[in-house]
PDB file of C-alpha atoms in Angstrom:
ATOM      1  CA  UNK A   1      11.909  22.701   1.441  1.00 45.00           C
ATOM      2  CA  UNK A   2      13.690  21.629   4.865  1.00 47.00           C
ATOM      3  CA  UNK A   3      16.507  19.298   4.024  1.00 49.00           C
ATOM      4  CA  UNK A   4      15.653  16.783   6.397  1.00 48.00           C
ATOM      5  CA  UNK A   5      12.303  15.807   4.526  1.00 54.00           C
ATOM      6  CA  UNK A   6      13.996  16.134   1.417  1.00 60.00           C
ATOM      7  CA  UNK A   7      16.741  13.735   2.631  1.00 62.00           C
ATOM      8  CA  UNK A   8      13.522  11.253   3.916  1.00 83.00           C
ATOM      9  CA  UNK A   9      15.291  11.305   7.065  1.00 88.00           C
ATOM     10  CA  UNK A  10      12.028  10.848   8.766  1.00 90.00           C
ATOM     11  CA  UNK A  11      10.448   8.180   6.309  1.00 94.00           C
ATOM     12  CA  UNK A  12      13.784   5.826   7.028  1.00 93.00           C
ATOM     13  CA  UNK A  13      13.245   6.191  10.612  1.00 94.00           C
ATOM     14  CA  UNK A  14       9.803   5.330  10.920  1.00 95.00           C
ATOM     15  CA  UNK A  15      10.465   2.479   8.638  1.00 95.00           C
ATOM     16  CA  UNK A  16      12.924   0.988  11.117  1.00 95.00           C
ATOM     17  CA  UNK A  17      10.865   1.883  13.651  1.00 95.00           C
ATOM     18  CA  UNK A  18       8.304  -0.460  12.428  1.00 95.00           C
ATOM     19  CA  UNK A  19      10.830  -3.571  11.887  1.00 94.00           C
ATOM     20  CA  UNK A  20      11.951  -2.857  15.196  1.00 93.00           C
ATOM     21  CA  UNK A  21       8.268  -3.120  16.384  1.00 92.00           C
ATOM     22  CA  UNK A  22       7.565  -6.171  14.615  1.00 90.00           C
ATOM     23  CA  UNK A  23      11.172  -8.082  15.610  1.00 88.00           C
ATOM     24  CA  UNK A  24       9.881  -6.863  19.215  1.00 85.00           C
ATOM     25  CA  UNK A  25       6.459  -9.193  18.548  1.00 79.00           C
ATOM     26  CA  UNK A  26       8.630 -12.061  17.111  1.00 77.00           C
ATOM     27  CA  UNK A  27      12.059 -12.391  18.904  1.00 72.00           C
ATOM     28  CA  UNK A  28      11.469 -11.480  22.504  1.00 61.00           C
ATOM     29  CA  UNK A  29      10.617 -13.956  24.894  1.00 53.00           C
ATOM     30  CA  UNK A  30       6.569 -13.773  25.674  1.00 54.00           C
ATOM     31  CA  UNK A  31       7.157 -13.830  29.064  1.00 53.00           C
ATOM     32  CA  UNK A  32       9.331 -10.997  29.376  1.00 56.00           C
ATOM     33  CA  UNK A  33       8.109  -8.116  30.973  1.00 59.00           C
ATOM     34  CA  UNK A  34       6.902  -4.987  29.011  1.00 62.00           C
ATOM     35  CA  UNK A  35       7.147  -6.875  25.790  1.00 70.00           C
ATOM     36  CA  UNK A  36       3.886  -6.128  24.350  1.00 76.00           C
ATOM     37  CA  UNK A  37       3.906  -2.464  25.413  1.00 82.00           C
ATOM     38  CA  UNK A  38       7.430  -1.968  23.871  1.00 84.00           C
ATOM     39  CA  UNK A  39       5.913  -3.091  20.683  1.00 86.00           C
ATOM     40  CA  UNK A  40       3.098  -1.001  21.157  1.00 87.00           C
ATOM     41  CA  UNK A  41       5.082   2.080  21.754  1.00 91.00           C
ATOM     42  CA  UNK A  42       7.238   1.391  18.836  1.00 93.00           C
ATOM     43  CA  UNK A  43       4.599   1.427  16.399  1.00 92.00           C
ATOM     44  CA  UNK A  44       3.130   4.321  17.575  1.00 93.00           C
ATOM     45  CA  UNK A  45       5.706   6.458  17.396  1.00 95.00           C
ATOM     46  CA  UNK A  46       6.371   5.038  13.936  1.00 95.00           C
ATOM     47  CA  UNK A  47       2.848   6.066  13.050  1.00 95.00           C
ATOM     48  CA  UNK A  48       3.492   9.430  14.244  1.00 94.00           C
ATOM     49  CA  UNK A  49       6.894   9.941  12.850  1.00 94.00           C
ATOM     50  CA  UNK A  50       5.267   8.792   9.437  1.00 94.00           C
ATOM     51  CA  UNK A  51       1.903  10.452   9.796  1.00 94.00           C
ATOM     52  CA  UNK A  52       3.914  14.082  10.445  1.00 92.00           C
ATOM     53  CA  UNK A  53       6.735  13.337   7.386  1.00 91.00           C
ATOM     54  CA  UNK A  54       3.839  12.728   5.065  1.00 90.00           C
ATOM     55  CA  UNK A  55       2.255  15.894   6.110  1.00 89.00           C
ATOM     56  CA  UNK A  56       5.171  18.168   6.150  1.00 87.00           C
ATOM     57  CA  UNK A  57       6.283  16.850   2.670  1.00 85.00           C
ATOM     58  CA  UNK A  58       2.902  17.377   1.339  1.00 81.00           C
ATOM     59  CA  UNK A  59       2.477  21.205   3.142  1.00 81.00           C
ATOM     60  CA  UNK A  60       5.908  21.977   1.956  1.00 78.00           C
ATOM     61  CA  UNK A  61       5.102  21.012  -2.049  1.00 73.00           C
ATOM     62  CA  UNK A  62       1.967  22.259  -2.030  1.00 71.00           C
ATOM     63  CA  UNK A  63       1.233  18.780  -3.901  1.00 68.00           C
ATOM     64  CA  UNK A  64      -0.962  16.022  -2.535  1.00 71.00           C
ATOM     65  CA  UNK A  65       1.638  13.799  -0.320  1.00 76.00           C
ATOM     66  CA  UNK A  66       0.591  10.666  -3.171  1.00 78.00           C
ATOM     67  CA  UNK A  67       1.995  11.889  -6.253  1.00 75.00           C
ATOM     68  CA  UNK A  68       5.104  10.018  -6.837  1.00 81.00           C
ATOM     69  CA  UNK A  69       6.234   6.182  -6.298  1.00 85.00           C
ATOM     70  CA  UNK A  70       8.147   6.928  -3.067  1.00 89.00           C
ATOM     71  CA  UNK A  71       5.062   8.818  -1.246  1.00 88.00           C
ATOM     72  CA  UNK A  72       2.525   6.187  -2.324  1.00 88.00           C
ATOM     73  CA  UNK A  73       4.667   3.475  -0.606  1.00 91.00           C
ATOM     74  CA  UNK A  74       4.950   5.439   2.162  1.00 93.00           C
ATOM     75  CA  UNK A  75       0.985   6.023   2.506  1.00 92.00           C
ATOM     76  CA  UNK A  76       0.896   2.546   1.962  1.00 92.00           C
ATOM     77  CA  UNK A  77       2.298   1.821   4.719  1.00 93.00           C
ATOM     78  CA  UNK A  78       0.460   4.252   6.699  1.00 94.00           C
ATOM     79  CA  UNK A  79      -2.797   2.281   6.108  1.00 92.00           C
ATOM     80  CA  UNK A  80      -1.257  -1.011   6.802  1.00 91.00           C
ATOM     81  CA  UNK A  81      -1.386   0.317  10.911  1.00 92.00           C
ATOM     82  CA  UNK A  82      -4.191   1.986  10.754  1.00 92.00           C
ATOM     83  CA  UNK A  83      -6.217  -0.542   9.396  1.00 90.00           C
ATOM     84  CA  UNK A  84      -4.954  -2.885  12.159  1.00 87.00           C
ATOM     85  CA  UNK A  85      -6.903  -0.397  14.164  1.00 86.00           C
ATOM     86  CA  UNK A  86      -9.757  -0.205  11.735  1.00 85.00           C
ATOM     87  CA  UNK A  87     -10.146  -4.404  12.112  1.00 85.00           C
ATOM     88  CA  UNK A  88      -9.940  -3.887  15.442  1.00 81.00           C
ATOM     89  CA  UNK A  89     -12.703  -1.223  15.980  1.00 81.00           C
ATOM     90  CA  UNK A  90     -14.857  -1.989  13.025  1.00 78.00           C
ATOM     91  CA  UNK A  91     -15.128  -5.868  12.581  1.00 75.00           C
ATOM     92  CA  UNK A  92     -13.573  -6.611  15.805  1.00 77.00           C
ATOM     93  CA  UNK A  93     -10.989  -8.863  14.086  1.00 78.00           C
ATOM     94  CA  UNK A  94      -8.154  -9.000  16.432  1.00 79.00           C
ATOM     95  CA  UNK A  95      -5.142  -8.658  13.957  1.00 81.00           C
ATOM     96  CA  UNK A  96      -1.487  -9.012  15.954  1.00 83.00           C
ATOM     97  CA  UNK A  97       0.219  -5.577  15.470  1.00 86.00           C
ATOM     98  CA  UNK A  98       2.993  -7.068  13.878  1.00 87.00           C
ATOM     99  CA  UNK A  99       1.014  -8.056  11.057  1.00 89.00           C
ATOM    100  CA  UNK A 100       0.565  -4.345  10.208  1.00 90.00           C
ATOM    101  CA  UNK A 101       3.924  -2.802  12.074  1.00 93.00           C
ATOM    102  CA  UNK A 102       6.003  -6.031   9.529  1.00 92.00           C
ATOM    103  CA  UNK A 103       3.658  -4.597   6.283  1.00 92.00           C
ATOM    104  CA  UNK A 104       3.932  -0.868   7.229  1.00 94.00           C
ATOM    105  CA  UNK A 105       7.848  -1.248   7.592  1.00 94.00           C
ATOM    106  CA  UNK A 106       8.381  -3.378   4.270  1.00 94.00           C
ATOM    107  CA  UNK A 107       5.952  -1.052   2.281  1.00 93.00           C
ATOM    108  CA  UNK A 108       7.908   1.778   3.526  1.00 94.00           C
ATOM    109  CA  UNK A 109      11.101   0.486   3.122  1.00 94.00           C
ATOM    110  CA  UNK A 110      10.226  -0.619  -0.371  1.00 91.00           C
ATOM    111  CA  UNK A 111       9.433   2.797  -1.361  1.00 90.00           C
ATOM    112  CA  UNK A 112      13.611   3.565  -1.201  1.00 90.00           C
ATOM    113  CA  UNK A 113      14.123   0.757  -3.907  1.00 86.00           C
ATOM    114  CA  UNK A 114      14.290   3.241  -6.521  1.00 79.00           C
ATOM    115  CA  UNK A 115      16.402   5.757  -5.453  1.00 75.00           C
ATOM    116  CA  UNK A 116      15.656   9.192  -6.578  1.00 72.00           C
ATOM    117  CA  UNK A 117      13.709   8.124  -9.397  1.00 75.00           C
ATOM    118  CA  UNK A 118      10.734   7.199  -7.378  1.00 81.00           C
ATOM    119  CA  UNK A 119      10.996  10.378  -5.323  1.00 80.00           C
ATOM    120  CA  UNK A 120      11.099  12.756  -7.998  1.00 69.00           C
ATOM    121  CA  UNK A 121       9.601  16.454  -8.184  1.00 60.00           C
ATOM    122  CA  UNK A 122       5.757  16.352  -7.932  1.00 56.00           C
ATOM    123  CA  UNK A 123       3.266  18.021 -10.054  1.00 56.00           C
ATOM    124  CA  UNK A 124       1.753  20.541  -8.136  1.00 54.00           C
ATOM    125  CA  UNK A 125      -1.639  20.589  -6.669  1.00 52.00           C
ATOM    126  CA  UNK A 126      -2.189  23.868  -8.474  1.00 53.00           C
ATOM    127  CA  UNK A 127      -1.119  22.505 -11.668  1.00 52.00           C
ATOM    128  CA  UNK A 128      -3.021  19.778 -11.034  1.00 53.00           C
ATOM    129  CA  UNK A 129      -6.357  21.270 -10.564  1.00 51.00           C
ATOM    130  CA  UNK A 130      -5.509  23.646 -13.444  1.00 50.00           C
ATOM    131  CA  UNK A 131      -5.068  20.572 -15.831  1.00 56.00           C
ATOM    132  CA  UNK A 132      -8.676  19.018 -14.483  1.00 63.00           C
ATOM    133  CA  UNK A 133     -10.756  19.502 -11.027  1.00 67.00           C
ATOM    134  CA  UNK A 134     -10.921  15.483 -11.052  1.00 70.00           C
ATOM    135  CA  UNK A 135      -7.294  15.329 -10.895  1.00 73.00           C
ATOM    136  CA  UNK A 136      -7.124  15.064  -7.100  1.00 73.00           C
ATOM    137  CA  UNK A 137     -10.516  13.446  -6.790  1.00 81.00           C
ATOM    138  CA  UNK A 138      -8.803  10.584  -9.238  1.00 80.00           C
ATOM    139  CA  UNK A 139      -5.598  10.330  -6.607  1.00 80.00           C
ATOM    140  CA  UNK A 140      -7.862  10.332  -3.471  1.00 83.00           C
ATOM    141  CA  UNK A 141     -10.047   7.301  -4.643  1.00 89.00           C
ATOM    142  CA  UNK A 142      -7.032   5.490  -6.204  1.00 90.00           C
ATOM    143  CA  UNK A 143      -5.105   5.796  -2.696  1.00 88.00           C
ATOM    144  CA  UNK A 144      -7.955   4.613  -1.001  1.00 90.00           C
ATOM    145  CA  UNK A 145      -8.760   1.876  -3.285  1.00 92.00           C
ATOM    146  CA  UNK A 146      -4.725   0.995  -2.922  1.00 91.00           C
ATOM    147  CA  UNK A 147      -5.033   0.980   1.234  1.00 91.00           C
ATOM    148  CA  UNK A 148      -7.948  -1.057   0.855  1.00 93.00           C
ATOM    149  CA  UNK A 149      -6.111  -3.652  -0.941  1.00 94.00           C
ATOM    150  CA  UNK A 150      -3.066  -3.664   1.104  1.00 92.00           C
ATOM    151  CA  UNK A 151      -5.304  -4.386   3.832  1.00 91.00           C
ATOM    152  CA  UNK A 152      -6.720  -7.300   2.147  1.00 94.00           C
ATOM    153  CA  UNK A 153      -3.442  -8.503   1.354  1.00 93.00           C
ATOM    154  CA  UNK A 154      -2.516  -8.538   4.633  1.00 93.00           C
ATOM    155  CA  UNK A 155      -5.507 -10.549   5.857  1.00 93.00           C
ATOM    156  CA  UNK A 156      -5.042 -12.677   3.152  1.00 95.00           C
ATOM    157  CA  UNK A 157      -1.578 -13.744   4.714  1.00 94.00           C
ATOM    158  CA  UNK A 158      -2.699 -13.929   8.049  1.00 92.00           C
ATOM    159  CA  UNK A 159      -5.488 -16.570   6.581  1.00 95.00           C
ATOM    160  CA  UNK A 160      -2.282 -18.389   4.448  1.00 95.00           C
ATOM    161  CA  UNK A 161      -0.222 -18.640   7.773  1.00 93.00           C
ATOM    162  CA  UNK A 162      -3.315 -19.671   9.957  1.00 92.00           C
ATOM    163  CA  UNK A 163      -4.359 -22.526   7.095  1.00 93.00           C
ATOM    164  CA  UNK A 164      -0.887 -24.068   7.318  1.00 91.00           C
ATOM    165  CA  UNK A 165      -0.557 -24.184  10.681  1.00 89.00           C
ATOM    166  CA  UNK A 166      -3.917 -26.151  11.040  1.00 89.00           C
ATOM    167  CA  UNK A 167      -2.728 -28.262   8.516  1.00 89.00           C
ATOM    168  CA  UNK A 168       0.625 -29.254   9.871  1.00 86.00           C
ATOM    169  CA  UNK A 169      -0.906 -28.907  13.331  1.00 82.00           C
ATOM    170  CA  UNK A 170       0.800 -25.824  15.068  1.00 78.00           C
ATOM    171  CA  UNK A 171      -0.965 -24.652  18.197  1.00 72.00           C
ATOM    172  CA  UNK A 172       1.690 -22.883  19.481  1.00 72.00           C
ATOM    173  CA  UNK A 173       1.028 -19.522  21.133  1.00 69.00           C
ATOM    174  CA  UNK A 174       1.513 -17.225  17.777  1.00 72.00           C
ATOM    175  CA  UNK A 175      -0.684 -19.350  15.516  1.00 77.00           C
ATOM    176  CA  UNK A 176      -3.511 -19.093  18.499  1.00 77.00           C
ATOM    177  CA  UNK A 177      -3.369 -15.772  18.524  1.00 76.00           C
ATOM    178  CA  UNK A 178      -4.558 -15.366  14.944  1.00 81.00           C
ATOM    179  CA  UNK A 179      -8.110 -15.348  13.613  1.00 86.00           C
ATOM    180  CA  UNK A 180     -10.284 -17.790  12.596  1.00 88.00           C
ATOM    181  CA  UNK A 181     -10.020 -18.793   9.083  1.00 92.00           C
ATOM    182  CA  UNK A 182     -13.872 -17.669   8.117  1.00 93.00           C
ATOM    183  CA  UNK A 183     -13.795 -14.311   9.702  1.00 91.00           C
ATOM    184  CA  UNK A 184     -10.659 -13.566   8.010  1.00 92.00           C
ATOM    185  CA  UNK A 185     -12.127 -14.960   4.610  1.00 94.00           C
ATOM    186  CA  UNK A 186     -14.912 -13.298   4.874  1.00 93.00           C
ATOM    187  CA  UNK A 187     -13.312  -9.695   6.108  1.00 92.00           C
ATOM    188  CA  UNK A 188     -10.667 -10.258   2.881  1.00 93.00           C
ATOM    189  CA  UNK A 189     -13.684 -10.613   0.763  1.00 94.00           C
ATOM    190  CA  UNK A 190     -15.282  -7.290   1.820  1.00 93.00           C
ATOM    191  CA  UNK A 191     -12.678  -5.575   2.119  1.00 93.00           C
ATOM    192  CA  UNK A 192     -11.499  -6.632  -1.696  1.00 95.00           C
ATOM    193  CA  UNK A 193     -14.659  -5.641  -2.733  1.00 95.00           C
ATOM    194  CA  UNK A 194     -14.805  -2.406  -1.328  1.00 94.00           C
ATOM    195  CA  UNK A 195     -11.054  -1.280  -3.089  1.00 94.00           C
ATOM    196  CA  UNK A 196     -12.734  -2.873  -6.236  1.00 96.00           C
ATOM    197  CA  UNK A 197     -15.481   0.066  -5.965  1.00 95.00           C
ATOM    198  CA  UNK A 198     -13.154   2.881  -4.820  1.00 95.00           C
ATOM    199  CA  UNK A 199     -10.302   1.937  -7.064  1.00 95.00           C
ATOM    200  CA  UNK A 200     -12.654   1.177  -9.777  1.00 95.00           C
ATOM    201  CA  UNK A 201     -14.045   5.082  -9.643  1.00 94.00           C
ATOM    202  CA  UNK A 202     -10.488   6.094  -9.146  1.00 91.00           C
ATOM    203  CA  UNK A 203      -9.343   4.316 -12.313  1.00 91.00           C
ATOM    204  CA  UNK A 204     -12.155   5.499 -14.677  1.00 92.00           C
ATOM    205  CA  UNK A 205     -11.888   9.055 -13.196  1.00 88.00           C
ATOM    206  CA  UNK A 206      -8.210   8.961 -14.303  1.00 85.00           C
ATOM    207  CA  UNK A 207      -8.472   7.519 -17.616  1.00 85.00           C
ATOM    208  CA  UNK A 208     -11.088  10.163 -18.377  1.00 85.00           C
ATOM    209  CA  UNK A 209      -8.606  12.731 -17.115  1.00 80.00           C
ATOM    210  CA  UNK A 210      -5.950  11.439 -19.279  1.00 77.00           C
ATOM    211  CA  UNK A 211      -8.408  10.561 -22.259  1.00 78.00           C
ATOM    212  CA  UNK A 212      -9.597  14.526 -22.164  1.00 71.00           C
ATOM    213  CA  UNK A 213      -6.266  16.160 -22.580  1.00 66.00           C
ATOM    214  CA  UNK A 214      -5.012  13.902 -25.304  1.00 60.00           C
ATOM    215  CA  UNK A 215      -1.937  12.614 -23.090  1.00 68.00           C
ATOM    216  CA  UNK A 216      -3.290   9.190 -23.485  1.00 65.00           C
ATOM    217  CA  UNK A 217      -0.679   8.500 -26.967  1.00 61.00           C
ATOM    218  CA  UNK A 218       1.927   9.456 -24.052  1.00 73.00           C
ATOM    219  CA  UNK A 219       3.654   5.914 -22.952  1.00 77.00           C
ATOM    220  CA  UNK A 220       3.597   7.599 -19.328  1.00 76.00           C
ATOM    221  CA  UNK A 221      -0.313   8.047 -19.461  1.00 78.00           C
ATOM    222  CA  UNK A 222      -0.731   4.276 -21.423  1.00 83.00           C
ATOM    223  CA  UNK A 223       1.231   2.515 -18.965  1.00 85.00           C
ATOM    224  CA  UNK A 224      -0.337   4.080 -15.884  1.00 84.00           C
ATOM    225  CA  UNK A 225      -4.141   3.716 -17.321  1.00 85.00           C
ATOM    226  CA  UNK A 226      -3.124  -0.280 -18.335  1.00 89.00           C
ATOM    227  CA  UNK A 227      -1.961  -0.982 -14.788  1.00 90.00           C
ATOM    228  CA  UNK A 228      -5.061   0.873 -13.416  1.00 91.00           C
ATOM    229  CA  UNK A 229      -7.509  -0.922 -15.267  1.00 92.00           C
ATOM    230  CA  UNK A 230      -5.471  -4.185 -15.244  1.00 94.00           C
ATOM    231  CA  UNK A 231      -5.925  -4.295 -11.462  1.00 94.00           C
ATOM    232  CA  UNK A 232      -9.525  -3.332 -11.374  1.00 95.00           C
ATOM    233  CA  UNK A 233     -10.553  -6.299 -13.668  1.00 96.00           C
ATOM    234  CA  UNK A 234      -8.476  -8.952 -11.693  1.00 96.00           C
ATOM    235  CA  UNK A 235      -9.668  -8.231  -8.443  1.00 97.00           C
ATOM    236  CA  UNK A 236     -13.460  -7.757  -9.771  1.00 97.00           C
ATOM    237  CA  UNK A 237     -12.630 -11.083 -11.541  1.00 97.00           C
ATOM    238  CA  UNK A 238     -11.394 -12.419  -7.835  1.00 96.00           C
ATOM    239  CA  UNK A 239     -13.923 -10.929  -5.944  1.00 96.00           C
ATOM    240  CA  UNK A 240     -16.840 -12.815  -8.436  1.00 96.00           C
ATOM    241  CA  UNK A 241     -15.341 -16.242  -8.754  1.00 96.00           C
ATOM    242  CA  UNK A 242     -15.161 -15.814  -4.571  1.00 95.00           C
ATOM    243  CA  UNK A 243     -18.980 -15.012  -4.784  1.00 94.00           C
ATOM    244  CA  UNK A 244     -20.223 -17.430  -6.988  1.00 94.00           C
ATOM    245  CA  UNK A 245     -18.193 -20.438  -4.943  1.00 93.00           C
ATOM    246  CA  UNK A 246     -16.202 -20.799  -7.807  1.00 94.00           C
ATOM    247  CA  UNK A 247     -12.824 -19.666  -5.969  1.00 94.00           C
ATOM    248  CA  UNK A 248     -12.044 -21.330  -2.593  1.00 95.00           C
ATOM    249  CA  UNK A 249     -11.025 -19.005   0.414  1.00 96.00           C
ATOM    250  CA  UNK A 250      -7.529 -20.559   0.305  1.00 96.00           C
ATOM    251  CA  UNK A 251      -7.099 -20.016  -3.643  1.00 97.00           C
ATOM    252  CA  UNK A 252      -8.444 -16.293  -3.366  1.00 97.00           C
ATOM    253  CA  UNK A 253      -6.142 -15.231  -0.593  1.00 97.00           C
ATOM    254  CA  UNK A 254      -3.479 -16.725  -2.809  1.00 97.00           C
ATOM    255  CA  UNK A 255      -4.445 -15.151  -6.343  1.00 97.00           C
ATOM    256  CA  UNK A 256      -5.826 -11.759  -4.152  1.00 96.00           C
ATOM    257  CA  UNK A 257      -2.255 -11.501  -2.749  1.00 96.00           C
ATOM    258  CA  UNK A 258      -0.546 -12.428  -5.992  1.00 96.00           C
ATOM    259  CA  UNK A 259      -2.462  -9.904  -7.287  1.00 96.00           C
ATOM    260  CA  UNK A 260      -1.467  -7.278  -4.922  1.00 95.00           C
ATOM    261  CA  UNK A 261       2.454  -8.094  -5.278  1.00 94.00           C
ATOM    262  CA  UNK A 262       2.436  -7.919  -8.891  1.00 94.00           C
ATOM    263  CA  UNK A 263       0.372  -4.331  -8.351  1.00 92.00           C
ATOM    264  CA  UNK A 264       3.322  -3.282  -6.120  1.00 90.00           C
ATOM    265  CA  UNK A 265       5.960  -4.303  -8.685  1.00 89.00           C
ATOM    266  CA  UNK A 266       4.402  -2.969 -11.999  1.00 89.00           C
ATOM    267  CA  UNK A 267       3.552   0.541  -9.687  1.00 86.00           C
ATOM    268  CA  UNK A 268       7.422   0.750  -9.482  1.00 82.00           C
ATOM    269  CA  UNK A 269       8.526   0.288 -12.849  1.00 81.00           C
ATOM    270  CA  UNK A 270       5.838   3.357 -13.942  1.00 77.00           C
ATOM    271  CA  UNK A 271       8.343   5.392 -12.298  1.00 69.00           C
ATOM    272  CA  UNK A 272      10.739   3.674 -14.940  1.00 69.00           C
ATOM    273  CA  UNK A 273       8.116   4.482 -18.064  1.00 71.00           C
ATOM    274  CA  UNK A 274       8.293   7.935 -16.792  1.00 68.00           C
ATOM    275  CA  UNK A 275      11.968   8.692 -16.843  1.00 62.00           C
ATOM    276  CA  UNK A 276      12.443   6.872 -20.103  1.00 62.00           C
ATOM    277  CA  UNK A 277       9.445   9.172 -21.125  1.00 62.00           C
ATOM    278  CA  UNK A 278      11.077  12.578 -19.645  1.00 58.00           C
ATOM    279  CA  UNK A 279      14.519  11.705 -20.801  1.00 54.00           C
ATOM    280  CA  UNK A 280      12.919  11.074 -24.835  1.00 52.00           C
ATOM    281  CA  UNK A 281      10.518  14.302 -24.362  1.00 50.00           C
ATOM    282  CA  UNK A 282      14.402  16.431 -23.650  1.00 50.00           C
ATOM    283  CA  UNK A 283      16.435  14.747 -26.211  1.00 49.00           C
ATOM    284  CA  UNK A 284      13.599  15.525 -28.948  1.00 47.00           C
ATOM    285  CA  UNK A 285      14.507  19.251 -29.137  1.00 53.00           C
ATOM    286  CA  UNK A 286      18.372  18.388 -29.149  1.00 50.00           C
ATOM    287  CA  UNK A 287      17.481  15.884 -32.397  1.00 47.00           C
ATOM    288  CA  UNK A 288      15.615  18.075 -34.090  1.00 52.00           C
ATOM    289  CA  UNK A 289      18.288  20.949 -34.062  1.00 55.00           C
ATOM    290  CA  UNK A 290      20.973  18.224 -34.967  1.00 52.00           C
ATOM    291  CA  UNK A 291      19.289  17.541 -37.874  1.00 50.00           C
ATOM    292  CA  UNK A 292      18.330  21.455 -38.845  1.00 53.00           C
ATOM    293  CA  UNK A 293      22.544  21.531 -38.881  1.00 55.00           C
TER     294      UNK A 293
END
């Protein structure tokens, strides 16, 4: 594979990229000049710079570009600008790009925590389908599900920030920028529900997966299907108590984002499970000849 995206050169650089983007939005003055279109131009050559690593990565290990730690933070924080768009175009929900160029950097930049053993060698796509056809169908709805989410999460901030500054009485020009607390409840809400669906699919196609070629006694395989279906109960839980008026808007954009974080967290210590897993599945054979002696 080229060095460079083996290095993640190019995933380090759009990740700065986007901070510089966001520090753009929030340090210059408003009434410089050019301002808004320096942020602009940031993030979109961010985008691309991210958009074409993720490719090239995924072209060059003929493995889908989601099948480690490192590339799913990175894809996370592909969505987190595109959905900005998607708000945009779709529900006409005028999200500031820094919301998404601040979540896109610190997802991507998040996805270096754990050194090499988040970026490790990928299965194969080949191997992949050879194991199960649903194998890439299962990592297609799970990612989606997972973008869906982030862009909840990030809504659900926006609505934290824009509740506080009501309540301590901030009009300044930032806070009157942002939406209006109902449209962003109400976007959060759908857009919850819909990563509940996808993710939900994802999850049960996965398990199945994992149930059908016995790997589920594997810690590996245990850990990932808890965390999966873990997730897809507390935001369905979420996402009901929001519909039946038992949860208020402010308390589900809290528990929805707690929810989120602690997904993030537990995603990264898989990588963990996994490496404890690999490193007891290589010592086995080295035991068991020990003891032959």
């Amino acid at each position: 594979m080229n060095e460079l995206f083996e290095n993640r050169e190019f995933f380090a650089l759009a990740a700065a990229l986007f901070f510089g983007s966001a520090l753009c939005a929030l340090v210059a003055p408003t009434r410089l000049r050019g301002r808004a279109w320096a942020e602009r131009i940031l993030a979109g050559v961010a985008w691309a710079a991210l958009s074409w690593a993720l490719f090239a990565r995924g072209t060059a290990r003929g493995a889908f570009p989601v099948s480690d730690v490192f590339e799913i933070f990175q894809c996370l924080g592909w969505f987190a600008v595109f959905f900005v768009v998607f708000l945009r175009v779709v529900w006409t929900l005028r999200v500031p790009t820094v919301f998404g160029t601040a979540a896109a950097g610190t997802l991507c930049a998040a996805g270096f925590a754990g050194g090499s053993g988040w970026d490790a060698a990928p299965v194969p796509a080949e191997t992949l389908a050879a194991a199960s056809p649903w194998a890439g169908v299962h990592a297609g709805f799970v990612t989606v599900g997972y973008a869906c989410f982030s862009a909840a999460a990030m809504v659900w901030l926006i609505y934290l920030i824009q509740n506080r500054a009501l309540r301590t009485r901030r009009t300044g020009a930032f806070f009157s920028r942002l939406p209006d607390l109902a449209s962003l409840d109400r976007i959060g809400g759908r857009l919850c529900a819909a990563g509940t669906v996808i993710f939900g699919v994802g999850a049960a196609l996965g398990v199945a997966v994992l149930a059908g070629g016995g790997r589920l006694a594997s810690a590996f395989a245990l850990y990932k299907a808890s965390l999966a279906v873990a997730m897809f109960f507390g935001f369905s839980a979420a996402t009901a108590l929001r519909r039946l008026g038992r949860l208020s808007a402010l308390k589900f954009a809290r528990v929805g984002l707690g929810i989120f974080v602690a997904a993030l967290v537990f995603l990264g210590g898989s990588a963990c499970v996994k490496n404890a897993t690999d490193a007891a599945a290589a010592d086995a054979p080295k035991a068991e000849e020990a003891a032959a002696r």
